[in-house]
């Protein structure tokens, strides 16, 4: 059997170091660009930074930036601890750092003791103090303790029965009021009143807070003059150049080194220029689409990465990379670009618009007979919004609205 060599043409694509650098710079935010440039100054003697570069960099006023975002649970608790008169503040802080996103302490105190070397007695006392902080319920080790912490702060005639009802949550959820009433030697009316009080508690006190503070460094600025809006982008690349005084040398080795470093900088400048051009183009189109939302807080209209990509002649993945961790500033508002994208329903509405309709329906419902998710589907359909029950449930949870059984007030 004879073997044959057959030559075929097969298209291949090898990504170059230059492309890798370009993609990396595209994703970077303004602060990361500044950090990279400052580090490169130490490595590349040819890089020259004009004095205006330092005027063009972001003013890192963290207090001002933090105002644009909700506090994290950790920030809220540490602030209360720092202004409190408790003695064991460091023990309290150690416990706060071990709370999960819902505000629960799922780590045993013995484990915190091993990590911090604080005496277990001090940690127990500190935990007690943490459980007195706001939001009520933080520091609990399980759901029952979380509800108990909150119920102890409720002023009610039968508070002892209220606290005992927490041990009968399963029976109460099934409507076995008579059974619980007999066990606690009281009447059904009292049990129903206690259940209504328990429903007012928050089983996840930490969930209302942002899980992290994504400090925003705005580099896209919207300005208005005589009704005309201009999109400006901070382009730090215009303040960078190659030091020509160093390039004029005769030594062959030094000349070779300078040539290599010059090429590195030229590729850097090209990547930065492309980044700012792409970001400016995308930001301009995005502002035109979501103008009413940015200026007047109107609901977002449907806008996807694919749609914007088609408008700016870029691949959706390029649009996605370009806007990550980038922020737009208009007057005193700083808006994350990624928050301006939203999918549309079959009816052409954005998820933001649907959430507003959902909130309105629930706000106007009869609290003794709240709408189920299935009923909400039908009510939205009457408003020409067709979505599935699963979508209703998802949007409701995103709006932090409990289900119908938890919204129900028993008379």
CSV table of C-alpha atoms in Angstrom, one decimal:
chain,number,residue,atom,x,y,z
A,1,UNK,CA,0.0,0.0,0.0
A,2,UNK,CA,1.4,3.3,-1.1
A,3,UNK,CA,1.2,6.4,1.1
A,4,UNK,CA,0.5,9.8,-0.4
A,5,UNK,CA,1.2,13.3,0.8
A,6,UNK,CA,-1.8,15.5,0.1
A,7,UNK,CA,-1.5,19.2,0.5
A,8,UNK,CA,-4.6,21.1,1.7
A,9,UNK,CA,-5.3,24.7,2.6
A,10,UNK,CA,-6.8,25.2,6.0
A,11,UNK,CA,-7.5,28.6,7.4
A,12,UNK,CA,-6.0,29.2,10.8
A,13,UNK,CA,-5.9,32.2,13.1
A,14,UNK,CA,-3.0,32.8,15.6
A,15,UNK,CA,-3.6,35.5,18.0
A,16,UNK,CA,-0.5,37.7,18.4
A,17,UNK,CA,1.0,39.3,21.5
A,18,UNK,CA,-0.1,42.6,20.1
A,19,UNK,CA,-3.7,41.4,19.9
A,20,UNK,CA,-3.5,40.0,23.4
A,21,UNK,CA,-2.3,43.4,24.7
A,22,UNK,CA,-5.0,45.2,22.7
A,23,UNK,CA,-7.8,43.0,24.2
A,24,UNK,CA,-6.4,43.4,27.7
A,25,UNK,CA,-6.3,47.2,27.4
A,26,UNK,CA,-9.8,47.2,26.0
A,27,UNK,CA,-11.2,45.6,29.1
A,28,UNK,CA,-9.2,47.8,31.6
A,29,UNK,CA,-10.9,50.7,33.3
A,30,UNK,CA,-9.4,54.2,33.7
A,31,UNK,CA,-7.7,53.5,37.0
A,32,UNK,CA,-6.1,50.3,35.6
A,33,UNK,CA,-4.8,52.2,32.6
A,34,UNK,CA,-3.2,54.7,34.9
A,35,UNK,CA,-1.6,52.0,37.1
A,36,UNK,CA,-0.2,50.2,34.0
A,37,UNK,CA,1.3,53.4,32.6
A,38,UNK,CA,2.9,54.3,35.9
A,39,UNK,CA,4.4,50.9,36.2
A,40,UNK,CA,5.7,51.0,32.6
A,41,UNK,CA,7.5,54.3,33.3
A,42,UNK,CA,9.7,52.4,35.7
A,43,UNK,CA,10.5,49.7,33.1
A,44,UNK,CA,10.8,51.7,29.8
A,45,UNK,CA,13.1,54.7,29.9
A,46,UNK,CA,11.7,55.9,26.5
A,47,UNK,CA,8.2,56.5,27.8
A,48,UNK,CA,7.6,60.1,28.4
A,49,UNK,CA,4.6,61.4,30.4
A,50,UNK,CA,3.5,64.9,29.8
A,51,UNK,CA,2.6,66.9,33.0
A,52,UNK,CA,-1.0,67.1,31.8
A,53,UNK,CA,-1.3,63.4,32.3
A,54,UNK,CA,-1.5,63.9,36.0
A,55,UNK,CA,-4.2,66.5,35.6
A,56,UNK,CA,-6.2,64.1,33.4
A,57,UNK,CA,-6.1,61.2,35.8
A,58,UNK,CA,-9.1,60.4,37.9
A,59,UNK,CA,-9.4,62.2,41.3
A,60,UNK,CA,-9.9,59.2,43.7
A,61,UNK,CA,-12.2,60.7,46.2
A,62,UNK,CA,-13.5,57.5,47.6
A,63,UNK,CA,-16.0,59.2,49.9
A,64,UNK,CA,-17.6,60.8,46.9
A,65,UNK,CA,-17.5,57.6,44.9
A,66,UNK,CA,-19.0,55.6,47.6
A,67,UNK,CA,-22.0,57.9,47.6
A,68,UNK,CA,-22.9,56.5,44.2
A,69,UNK,CA,-23.5,53.1,45.6
A,70,UNK,CA,-25.3,51.3,48.4
A,71,UNK,CA,-23.1,50.5,51.4
A,72,UNK,CA,-22.1,46.9,51.8
A,73,UNK,CA,-23.3,45.1,54.9
A,74,UNK,CA,-19.7,45.0,56.2
A,75,UNK,CA,-19.4,48.8,55.8
A,76,UNK,CA,-22.6,49.5,57.6
A,77,UNK,CA,-21.8,47.3,60.5
A,78,UNK,CA,-18.2,48.5,60.8
A,79,UNK,CA,-19.5,52.1,60.9
A,80,UNK,CA,-21.8,51.3,63.7
A,81,UNK,CA,-19.0,49.5,65.6
A,82,UNK,CA,-16.6,52.4,65.2
A,83,UNK,CA,-19.1,54.8,66.7
A,84,UNK,CA,-20.2,52.5,69.5
A,85,UNK,CA,-19.0,52.4,73.1
A,86,UNK,CA,-18.3,48.7,73.1
A,87,UNK,CA,-15.0,47.6,74.5
A,88,UNK,CA,-14.3,44.5,72.3
A,89,UNK,CA,-14.5,46.3,69.0
A,90,UNK,CA,-11.8,44.1,67.4
A,91,UNK,CA,-13.7,41.0,68.4
A,92,UNK,CA,-16.9,42.4,66.9
A,93,UNK,CA,-15.1,43.3,63.6
A,94,UNK,CA,-13.7,39.7,63.4
A,95,UNK,CA,-17.2,38.4,63.6
A,96,UNK,CA,-18.5,40.9,61.0
A,97,UNK,CA,-15.8,39.8,58.6
A,98,UNK,CA,-17.1,36.2,58.9
A,99,UNK,CA,-20.8,37.0,58.1
A,100,UNK,CA,-22.2,35.7,54.8
A,101,UNK,CA,-24.0,37.8,52.3
A,102,UNK,CA,-27.3,37.3,54.1
A,103,UNK,CA,-25.9,38.5,57.4
A,104,UNK,CA,-25.7,35.1,59.0
A,105,UNK,CA,-22.7,33.7,61.0
A,106,UNK,CA,-22.3,30.2,59.6
A,107,UNK,CA,-18.7,29.9,60.9
A,108,UNK,CA,-18.4,28.4,64.4
A,109,UNK,CA,-16.9,30.7,67.0
A,110,UNK,CA,-14.2,28.1,67.7
A,111,UNK,CA,-13.0,28.5,64.1
A,112,UNK,CA,-12.9,32.3,64.5
A,113,UNK,CA,-10.9,31.8,67.7
A,114,UNK,CA,-8.3,29.7,65.9
A,115,UNK,CA,-8.0,32.4,63.2
A,116,UNK,CA,-7.9,35.4,65.5
A,117,UNK,CA,-6.7,34.0,68.9
A,118,UNK,CA,-9.5,35.9,70.7
A,119,UNK,CA,-10.8,34.1,73.8
A,120,UNK,CA,-14.0,32.3,73.2
A,121,UNK,CA,-15.6,34.2,76.0
A,122,UNK,CA,-14.9,37.6,74.4
A,123,UNK,CA,-16.2,36.3,71.0
A,124,UNK,CA,-19.5,35.2,72.6
A,125,UNK,CA,-19.9,38.6,74.2
A,126,UNK,CA,-18.9,40.3,70.9
A,127,UNK,CA,-21.5,38.2,69.0
A,128,UNK,CA,-24.2,39.3,71.4
A,129,UNK,CA,-23.3,43.0,70.6
A,130,UNK,CA,-23.2,42.3,66.9
A,131,UNK,CA,-26.7,41.0,67.1
A,132,UNK,CA,-27.9,44.3,68.5
A,133,UNK,CA,-26.7,46.2,65.4
A,134,UNK,CA,-28.8,47.2,62.4
A,135,UNK,CA,-30.2,45.7,60.3
A,136,UNK,CA,-32.0,43.7,62.9
A,137,UNK,CA,-31.2,40.0,62.6
A,138,UNK,CA,-27.5,40.2,61.6
A,139,UNK,CA,-25.2,37.8,63.4
A,140,UNK,CA,-27.8,35.1,63.7
A,141,UNK,CA,-26.6,31.5,63.2
A,142,UNK,CA,-29.8,30.2,61.6
A,143,UNK,CA,-33.3,31.4,60.5
A,144,UNK,CA,-34.9,30.8,63.9
A,145,UNK,CA,-32.3,32.9,65.7
A,146,UNK,CA,-32.6,35.6,63.0
A,147,UNK,CA,-36.4,35.9,63.5
A,148,UNK,CA,-36.0,35.7,67.2
A,149,UNK,CA,-33.6,38.7,67.3
A,150,UNK,CA,-36.1,40.7,65.2
A,151,UNK,CA,-39.2,39.6,67.2
A,152,UNK,CA,-37.6,40.6,70.5
A,153,UNK,CA,-37.6,44.2,69.2
A,154,UNK,CA,-41.3,44.1,68.3
A,155,UNK,CA,-43.5,45.7,70.9
A,156,UNK,CA,-46.4,43.3,71.3
A,157,UNK,CA,-48.6,42.2,74.2
A,158,UNK,CA,-48.0,38.5,73.7
A,159,UNK,CA,-44.3,38.7,72.9
A,160,UNK,CA,-43.5,35.4,74.8
A,161,UNK,CA,-46.0,33.6,72.5
A,162,UNK,CA,-44.6,35.4,69.5
A,163,UNK,CA,-41.1,34.0,70.3
A,164,UNK,CA,-42.5,30.5,70.8
A,165,UNK,CA,-44.3,30.6,67.5
A,166,UNK,CA,-40.9,30.6,65.8
A,167,UNK,CA,-40.6,27.0,66.8
A,168,UNK,CA,-43.8,26.2,64.9
A,169,UNK,CA,-43.0,27.8,61.5
A,170,UNK,CA,-43.7,24.6,59.5
A,171,UNK,CA,-47.2,24.2,61.1
A,172,UNK,CA,-47.9,27.9,60.7
A,173,UNK,CA,-47.0,27.8,57.0
A,174,UNK,CA,-49.5,24.9,56.5
A,175,UNK,CA,-52.2,26.9,58.3
A,176,UNK,CA,-52.4,24.6,61.3
A,177,UNK,CA,-53.3,27.5,63.6
A,178,UNK,CA,-55.6,25.5,65.9
A,179,UNK,CA,-52.8,23.0,66.5
A,180,UNK,CA,-50.2,25.7,67.4
A,181,UNK,CA,-52.8,27.5,69.6
A,182,UNK,CA,-53.4,24.4,71.6
A,183,UNK,CA,-49.7,23.7,72.0
A,184,UNK,CA,-49.1,27.3,73.2
A,185,UNK,CA,-52.3,27.4,75.3
A,186,UNK,CA,-53.8,30.4,73.5
A,187,UNK,CA,-56.4,31.2,70.8
A,188,UNK,CA,-56.1,31.2,67.0
A,189,UNK,CA,-56.5,35.0,66.8
A,190,UNK,CA,-53.4,35.5,68.8
A,191,UNK,CA,-51.5,32.9,66.7
A,192,UNK,CA,-52.5,34.6,63.5
A,193,UNK,CA,-51.5,38.0,64.9
A,194,UNK,CA,-48.1,36.6,65.8
A,195,UNK,CA,-47.7,35.1,62.3
A,196,UNK,CA,-48.4,38.5,60.7
A,197,UNK,CA,-45.6,39.9,62.9
A,198,UNK,CA,-43.2,37.2,61.9
A,199,UNK,CA,-43.9,37.8,58.3
A,200,UNK,CA,-42.8,41.4,58.8
A,201,UNK,CA,-39.4,40.1,59.7
A,202,UNK,CA,-36.6,39.9,57.1
A,203,UNK,CA,-35.1,36.4,56.9
A,204,UNK,CA,-32.1,37.7,55.0
A,205,UNK,CA,-31.2,41.0,56.6
A,206,UNK,CA,-27.9,41.3,54.8
A,207,UNK,CA,-29.4,40.8,51.3
A,208,UNK,CA,-30.6,44.4,51.1
A,209,UNK,CA,-27.0,45.6,50.9
A,210,UNK,CA,-24.6,45.7,48.0
A,211,UNK,CA,-22.2,42.7,48.2
A,212,UNK,CA,-19.3,44.9,47.1
A,213,UNK,CA,-18.5,48.4,46.2
A,214,UNK,CA,-17.5,48.6,42.6
A,215,UNK,CA,-15.8,52.0,42.8
A,216,UNK,CA,-16.7,53.9,39.6
A,217,UNK,CA,-14.1,55.9,37.9
A,218,UNK,CA,-16.1,57.8,35.2
A,219,UNK,CA,-14.2,58.4,32.0
A,220,UNK,CA,-17.2,59.2,29.7
A,221,UNK,CA,-18.7,62.5,30.4
A,222,UNK,CA,-22.0,63.9,29.1
A,223,UNK,CA,-22.2,67.7,28.9
A,224,UNK,CA,-25.1,69.8,27.8
A,225,UNK,CA,-25.2,73.2,26.2
A,226,UNK,CA,-28.2,74.9,24.7
A,227,UNK,CA,-30.0,71.5,24.5
A,228,UNK,CA,-27.1,69.8,22.7
A,229,UNK,CA,-25.4,66.9,24.4
A,230,UNK,CA,-21.7,66.1,23.9
A,231,UNK,CA,-20.0,62.8,24.8
A,232,UNK,CA,-16.4,63.3,26.0
A,233,UNK,CA,-13.9,60.5,26.8
A,234,UNK,CA,-10.8,60.9,28.9
A,235,UNK,CA,-8.0,59.9,26.6
A,236,UNK,CA,-4.8,59.6,28.5
A,237,UNK,CA,-2.9,58.4,25.5
A,238,UNK,CA,-2.6,61.9,24.2
A,239,UNK,CA,-0.3,62.7,27.2
A,240,UNK,CA,2.2,59.9,26.4
A,241,UNK,CA,5.1,60.0,23.9
A,242,UNK,CA,8.5,58.6,23.1
A,243,UNK,CA,11.5,60.5,24.5
A,244,UNK,CA,13.4,61.4,21.3
A,245,UNK,CA,16.5,62.5,23.2
A,246,UNK,CA,17.2,58.9,24.2
A,247,UNK,CA,16.7,57.5,20.7
A,248,UNK,CA,19.7,59.3,19.2
A,249,UNK,CA,22.5,56.9,20.1
A,250,UNK,CA,25.3,55.2,18.1
A,251,UNK,CA,26.1,52.1,20.2
A,252,UNK,CA,24.6,49.0,18.3
A,253,UNK,CA,23.4,47.1,21.4
A,254,UNK,CA,21.8,50.2,22.9
A,255,UNK,CA,20.3,51.0,19.5
A,256,UNK,CA,18.8,47.5,19.3
A,257,UNK,CA,17.4,47.8,22.8
A,258,UNK,CA,15.9,51.2,22.0
A,259,UNK,CA,14.3,49.9,18.8
A,260,UNK,CA,12.6,47.1,20.7
A,261,UNK,CA,11.3,49.4,23.4
A,262,UNK,CA,10.1,51.9,20.8
A,263,UNK,CA,8.1,49.1,19.1
A,264,UNK,CA,6.6,48.2,22.5
A,265,UNK,CA,5.5,51.8,23.1
A,266,UNK,CA,4.1,52.2,19.6
A,267,UNK,CA,2.0,49.1,20.1
A,268,UNK,CA,0.9,50.4,23.4
A,269,UNK,CA,-0.1,53.8,21.9
A,270,UNK,CA,-2.0,52.1,19.1
A,271,UNK,CA,-3.9,49.8,21.6
A,272,UNK,CA,-4.8,52.8,23.8
A,273,UNK,CA,-5.9,54.9,20.8
A,274,UNK,CA,-8.1,52.0,19.6
A,275,UNK,CA,-9.5,51.5,23.1
A,276,UNK,CA,-10.6,55.1,23.5
A,277,UNK,CA,-12.0,55.3,20.0
A,278,UNK,CA,-14.0,52.2,20.5
A,279,UNK,CA,-15.3,53.3,23.9
A,280,UNK,CA,-16.3,56.7,22.6
A,281,UNK,CA,-18.2,55.2,19.7
A,282,UNK,CA,-20.1,52.7,21.8
A,283,UNK,CA,-20.8,55.3,24.5
A,284,UNK,CA,-22.2,57.7,22.0
A,285,UNK,CA,-24.6,55.1,20.5
A,286,UNK,CA,-25.6,53.9,24.0
A,287,UNK,CA,-26.4,57.4,25.1
A,288,UNK,CA,-28.6,58.0,22.1
A,289,UNK,CA,-30.5,54.8,22.9
A,290,UNK,CA,-30.9,55.3,26.7
A,291,UNK,CA,-30.9,59.1,26.6
A,292,UNK,CA,-34.3,59.4,28.5
A,293,UNK,CA,-33.1,57.0,31.2
A,294,UNK,CA,-29.8,58.8,31.7
A,295,UNK,CA,-31.4,62.3,31.7
A,296,UNK,CA,-34.7,61.7,33.4
A,297,UNK,CA,-34.6,58.3,35.0
A,298,UNK,CA,-37.2,56.9,32.6
A,299,UNK,CA,-37.3,53.1,32.2
A,300,UNK,CA,-34.6,51.5,30.2
A,301,UNK,CA,-35.6,50.5,26.7
A,302,UNK,CA,-34.5,47.1,25.2
A,303,UNK,CA,-30.8,47.2,24.3
A,304,UNK,CA,-28.5,44.3,23.8
A,305,UNK,CA,-24.8,43.9,23.0
A,306,UNK,CA,-25.7,42.5,19.6
A,307,UNK,CA,-27.9,45.6,18.7
A,308,UNK,CA,-25.2,48.0,19.7
A,309,UNK,CA,-22.6,45.9,18.0
A,310,UNK,CA,-24.5,46.2,14.7
A,311,UNK,CA,-24.8,50.0,15.1
A,312,UNK,CA,-21.1,50.5,15.7
A,313,UNK,CA,-19.9,47.7,13.3
A,314,UNK,CA,-18.3,45.8,16.1
A,315,UNK,CA,-18.7,42.2,17.3
A,316,UNK,CA,-21.0,41.8,20.4
A,317,UNK,CA,-18.1,40.4,22.4
A,318,UNK,CA,-16.1,43.6,21.6
A,319,UNK,CA,-19.0,45.7,22.9
A,320,UNK,CA,-19.2,43.5,26.0
A,321,UNK,CA,-15.4,43.9,26.7
A,322,UNK,CA,-15.3,47.6,26.0
A,323,UNK,CA,-18.0,48.6,28.5
A,324,UNK,CA,-16.9,46.4,31.4
A,325,UNK,CA,-16.2,48.4,34.6
A,326,UNK,CA,-16.6,51.7,32.7
A,327,UNK,CA,-18.8,54.5,33.9
A,328,UNK,CA,-20.6,57.4,32.4
A,329,UNK,CA,-21.1,60.7,34.3
A,330,UNK,CA,-23.9,63.2,33.8
A,331,UNK,CA,-24.2,66.0,36.2
A,332,UNK,CA,-24.1,64.3,39.6
A,333,UNK,CA,-25.0,60.9,38.4
A,334,UNK,CA,-22.5,58.2,37.7
A,335,UNK,CA,-23.9,55.2,35.7
A,336,UNK,CA,-22.2,51.9,35.0
A,337,UNK,CA,-22.4,51.3,31.2
A,338,UNK,CA,-23.2,47.7,31.7
A,339,UNK,CA,-26.4,48.7,33.6
A,340,UNK,CA,-27.7,50.3,30.4
A,341,UNK,CA,-28.1,47.0,28.6
A,342,UNK,CA,-31.3,45.0,29.0
A,343,UNK,CA,-33.1,42.3,27.0
A,344,UNK,CA,-36.6,42.7,25.6
A,345,UNK,CA,-39.7,40.6,26.1
A,346,UNK,CA,-41.8,39.2,23.2
A,347,UNK,CA,-43.7,42.5,23.4
A,348,UNK,CA,-40.6,44.6,22.9
A,349,UNK,CA,-40.5,45.8,26.5
A,350,UNK,CA,-37.3,45.9,28.6
A,351,UNK,CA,-37.0,44.0,31.8
A,352,UNK,CA,-36.8,47.4,33.6
A,353,UNK,CA,-40.3,48.4,32.2
A,354,UNK,CA,-41.8,45.0,33.2
A,355,UNK,CA,-40.4,45.3,36.7
A,356,UNK,CA,-42.1,48.7,37.1
A,357,UNK,CA,-45.4,47.2,36.0
A,358,UNK,CA,-44.9,44.3,38.4
A,359,UNK,CA,-44.2,46.6,41.3
A,360,UNK,CA,-47.3,48.6,40.5
A,361,UNK,CA,-49.5,45.5,40.5
A,362,UNK,CA,-48.2,44.2,43.8
A,363,UNK,CA,-48.3,47.7,45.4
A,364,UNK,CA,-52.0,47.9,44.6
A,365,UNK,CA,-53.0,44.3,45.5
A,366,UNK,CA,-55.2,43.3,48.4
A,367,UNK,CA,-52.7,42.4,51.2
A,368,UNK,CA,-55.1,39.8,52.6
A,369,UNK,CA,-55.3,38.1,49.2
A,370,UNK,CA,-52.0,38.9,47.4
A,371,UNK,CA,-51.6,37.9,43.8
A,372,UNK,CA,-49.8,34.6,43.1
A,373,UNK,CA,-47.2,34.5,40.3
A,374,UNK,CA,-49.7,32.9,38.0
A,375,UNK,CA,-52.2,35.6,38.7
A,376,UNK,CA,-49.5,38.2,38.0
A,377,UNK,CA,-48.9,36.5,34.7
A,378,UNK,CA,-52.5,37.0,33.7
A,379,UNK,CA,-52.7,40.6,35.0
A,380,UNK,CA,-49.5,41.5,33.0
A,381,UNK,CA,-51.1,39.9,30.0
A,382,UNK,CA,-54.1,42.2,30.3
A,383,UNK,CA,-51.5,45.0,30.1
A,384,UNK,CA,-50.2,43.5,26.8
A,385,UNK,CA,-47.1,42.0,28.5
A,386,UNK,CA,-46.7,38.3,27.8
A,387,UNK,CA,-44.1,36.6,30.0
A,388,UNK,CA,-43.9,33.2,31.7
A,389,UNK,CA,-44.6,32.5,35.4
A,390,UNK,CA,-40.9,31.7,35.8
A,391,UNK,CA,-40.0,35.2,34.5
A,392,UNK,CA,-42.4,36.8,36.9
A,393,UNK,CA,-40.8,34.9,39.7
A,394,UNK,CA,-37.3,35.9,38.6
A,395,UNK,CA,-38.3,39.6,38.2
A,396,UNK,CA,-40.1,39.6,41.6
A,397,UNK,CA,-37.0,38.2,43.3
A,398,UNK,CA,-34.8,40.7,41.6
A,399,UNK,CA,-37.0,43.5,43.0
A,400,UNK,CA,-36.7,41.8,46.4
A,401,UNK,CA,-40.4,41.2,46.6
A,402,UNK,CA,-41.4,38.1,48.7
A,403,UNK,CA,-43.8,35.5,47.3
A,404,UNK,CA,-47.6,35.7,47.9
A,405,UNK,CA,-47.6,33.6,51.1
A,406,UNK,CA,-45.1,35.9,52.7
A,407,UNK,CA,-46.9,39.1,51.5
A,408,UNK,CA,-50.2,37.8,52.9
A,409,UNK,CA,-51.6,39.5,56.1
A,410,UNK,CA,-54.0,37.3,58.0
A,411,UNK,CA,-56.9,39.2,59.4
